[in-house]
Amino acid sequence: MLKTKVLIVGGGPAGSTTGRFLSLNGIDNILIQKNFDYRKPCGGGIRLDTFDKFGLDKKLIYKTVKKVGIGYKDKKITIDIKEKQEEL
């Protein structure tokens, strides 16, 4: 049987960041994740500067968001965000 000080349920941004923080500070933890499906990123996306902040290799990027759409009833606004990403 595995024993740990902290059990983290869910490997999304909050769970994985918590696990990393605890590990860096020498606190024993186990992270469990129900599904390992990387086709849908957590919460819709992660800012590109997050990779630099946490020292992650940008080769891990699966997809990038090029446009964002907001709609209500018959109205829709689409915003091209590619240029903004390149600034980061």
PDB file of C-alpha atoms in Angstrom:
ATOM      1  CA  MET A   1       0.000   0.000   0.000  1.00  0.00           C
ATOM      2  CA  LEU A   2       1.269   3.456  -0.915  1.00  0.00           C
ATOM      3  CA  LYS A   3       1.508   6.035   1.849  1.00  0.00           C
ATOM      4  CA  THR A   4       1.908   9.764   1.402  1.00  0.00           C
ATOM      5  CA  LYS A   5       1.567  13.011   3.335  1.00  0.00           C
ATOM      6  CA  VAL A   6      -0.593  14.608   0.615  1.00  0.00           C
ATOM      7  CA  LEU A   7      -2.891  13.011  -1.967  1.00  0.00           C
ATOM      8  CA  ILE A   8      -3.718  15.292  -4.902  1.00  0.00           C
ATOM      9  CA  VAL A   9      -6.805  14.362  -6.912  1.00  0.00           C
ATOM     10  CA  GLY A  10      -6.679  15.729 -10.461  1.00  0.00           C
ATOM     11  CA  GLY A  11      -3.711  16.623 -12.617  1.00  0.00           C
ATOM     12  CA  GLY A  12      -5.026  19.847 -14.118  1.00  0.00           C
ATOM     13  CA  PRO A  13      -3.252  23.173 -13.624  1.00  0.00           C
ATOM     14  CA  ALA A  14      -4.083  23.412  -9.918  1.00  0.00           C
ATOM     15  CA  GLY A  15      -3.268  19.795  -9.089  1.00  0.00           C
ATOM     16  CA  SER A  16      -0.055  19.577 -11.090  1.00  0.00           C
ATOM     17  CA  THR A  17       1.176  22.951  -9.827  1.00  0.00           C
ATOM     18  CA  THR A  18       0.417  21.905  -6.248  1.00  0.00           C
ATOM     19  CA  GLY A  19       2.278  18.618  -6.730  1.00  0.00           C
ATOM     20  CA  ARG A  20       5.282  20.396  -8.193  1.00  0.00           C
ATOM     21  CA  PHE A  21       5.331  22.976  -5.384  1.00  0.00           C
ATOM     22  CA  LEU A  22       5.107  20.296  -2.706  1.00  0.00           C
ATOM     23  CA  SER A  23       7.858  18.214  -4.340  1.00  0.00           C
ATOM     24  CA  LEU A  24      10.177  21.211  -4.662  1.00  0.00           C
ATOM     25  CA  ASN A  25       9.688  21.828  -0.948  1.00  0.00           C
ATOM     26  CA  GLY A  26      10.380  18.225   0.056  1.00  0.00           C
ATOM     27  CA  ILE A  27       6.785  17.345   0.904  1.00  0.00           C
ATOM     28  CA  ASP A  28       5.800  13.782  -0.034  1.00  0.00           C
ATOM     29  CA  ASN A  29       2.788  13.696  -2.380  1.00  0.00           C
ATOM     30  CA  ILE A  30       0.983  11.510  -4.878  1.00  0.00           C
ATOM     31  CA  LEU A  31      -1.096  12.930  -7.722  1.00  0.00           C
ATOM     32  CA  ILE A  32      -3.858  10.768  -9.210  1.00  0.00           C
ATOM     33  CA  GLN A  33      -5.653  11.508 -12.467  1.00  0.00           C
ATOM     34  CA  LYS A  34      -8.734   9.664 -13.719  1.00  0.00           C
ATOM     35  CA  ASN A  35      -8.078  10.051 -17.452  1.00  0.00           C
ATOM     36  CA  PHE A  36      -4.850  10.762 -19.300  1.00  0.00           C
ATOM     37  CA  ASP A  37      -6.437  12.425 -22.322  1.00  0.00           C
ATOM     38  CA  TYR A  38      -4.288  15.300 -23.535  1.00  0.00           C
ATOM     39  CA  ARG A  39      -6.542  16.292 -26.427  1.00  0.00           C
ATOM     40  CA  LYS A  40      -8.464  18.739 -24.245  1.00  0.00           C
ATOM     41  CA  PRO A  41      -6.176  21.028 -22.261  1.00  0.00           C
ATOM     42  CA  CYS A  42      -7.213  22.127 -18.832  1.00  0.00           C
ATOM     43  CA  GLY A  43      -9.640  24.988 -18.789  1.00  0.00           C
ATOM     44  CA  GLY A  44      -9.119  25.546 -22.494  1.00  0.00           C
ATOM     45  CA  GLY A  45      -5.485  26.570 -22.429  1.00  0.00           C
ATOM     46  CA  ILE A  46      -2.313  27.651 -20.710  1.00  0.00           C
ATOM     47  CA  ARG A  47      -0.500  30.937 -21.334  1.00  0.00           C
ATOM     48  CA  LEU A  48       2.777  30.556 -23.202  1.00  0.00           C
ATOM     49  CA  ASP A  49       4.724  32.390 -20.506  1.00  0.00           C
ATOM     50  CA  THR A  50       3.744  29.600 -18.102  1.00  0.00           C
ATOM     51  CA  PHE A  51       6.304  27.389 -19.850  1.00  0.00           C
ATOM     52  CA  ASP A  52       9.080  29.857 -19.046  1.00  0.00           C
ATOM     53  CA  LYS A  53       7.865  30.435 -15.493  1.00  0.00           C
ATOM     54  CA  PHE A  54       7.975  26.723 -14.665  1.00  0.00           C
ATOM     55  CA  GLY A  55      10.995  25.857 -16.818  1.00  0.00           C
ATOM     56  CA  LEU A  56       9.000  23.670 -19.200  1.00  0.00           C
ATOM     57  CA  ASP A  57      10.185  22.796 -22.699  1.00  0.00           C
ATOM     58  CA  LYS A  58       7.946  24.423 -25.318  1.00  0.00           C
ATOM     59  CA  LYS A  59       8.186  21.169 -27.317  1.00  0.00           C
ATOM     60  CA  LEU A  60       5.453  19.963 -24.938  1.00  0.00           C
ATOM     61  CA  ILE A  61       2.929  22.308 -26.594  1.00  0.00           C
ATOM     62  CA  TYR A  62       0.295  20.152 -28.293  1.00  0.00           C
ATOM     63  CA  LYS A  63      -1.805  22.900 -29.898  1.00  0.00           C
ATOM     64  CA  THR A  64      -1.954  26.677 -29.807  1.00  0.00           C
ATOM     65  CA  VAL A  65      -5.026  28.880 -29.782  1.00  0.00           C
ATOM     66  CA  LYS A  66      -5.228  31.163 -32.794  1.00  0.00           C
ATOM     67  CA  LYS A  67      -8.687  32.694 -32.290  1.00  0.00           C
ATOM     68  CA  VAL A  68     -11.202  33.116 -29.491  1.00  0.00           C
ATOM     69  CA  GLY A  69     -14.923  33.396 -30.119  1.00  0.00           C
ATOM     70  CA  ILE A  70     -17.612  34.785 -27.846  1.00  0.00           C
ATOM     71  CA  GLY A  71     -21.251  34.407 -28.769  1.00  0.00           C
ATOM     72  CA  TYR A  72     -24.718  35.135 -27.485  1.00  0.00           C
ATOM     73  CA  LYS A  73     -27.877  34.271 -29.398  1.00  0.00           C
ATOM     74  CA  ASP A  74     -27.262  35.446 -32.984  1.00  0.00           C
ATOM     75  CA  LYS A  75     -24.257  37.667 -32.195  1.00  0.00           C
ATOM     76  CA  LYS A  76     -20.652  36.480 -32.303  1.00  0.00           C
ATOM     77  CA  ILE A  77     -17.285  38.170 -31.867  1.00  0.00           C
ATOM     78  CA  THR A  78     -14.069  36.472 -32.984  1.00  0.00           C
ATOM     79  CA  ILE A  79     -10.697  37.747 -31.797  1.00  0.00           C
ATOM     80  CA  ASP A  80      -7.442  36.814 -33.521  1.00  0.00           C
ATOM     81  CA  ILE A  81      -4.917  36.263 -30.742  1.00  0.00           C
ATOM     82  CA  LYS A  82      -1.961  34.872 -32.694  1.00  0.00           C
ATOM     83  CA  GLU A  83      -0.094  38.207 -32.672  1.00  0.00           C
ATOM     84  CA  LYS A  84      -0.560  38.540 -28.903  1.00  0.00           C
ATOM     85  CA  GLN A  85       0.991  35.090 -28.314  1.00  0.00           C
ATOM     86  CA  GLU A  86       4.055  35.967 -30.347  1.00  0.00           C
ATOM     87  CA  GLU A  87       4.653  38.998 -28.099  1.00  0.00           C
ATOM     88  CA  LEU A  88       5.006  36.678 -25.082  1.00  0.00           C
TER      89      LEU A  88
END
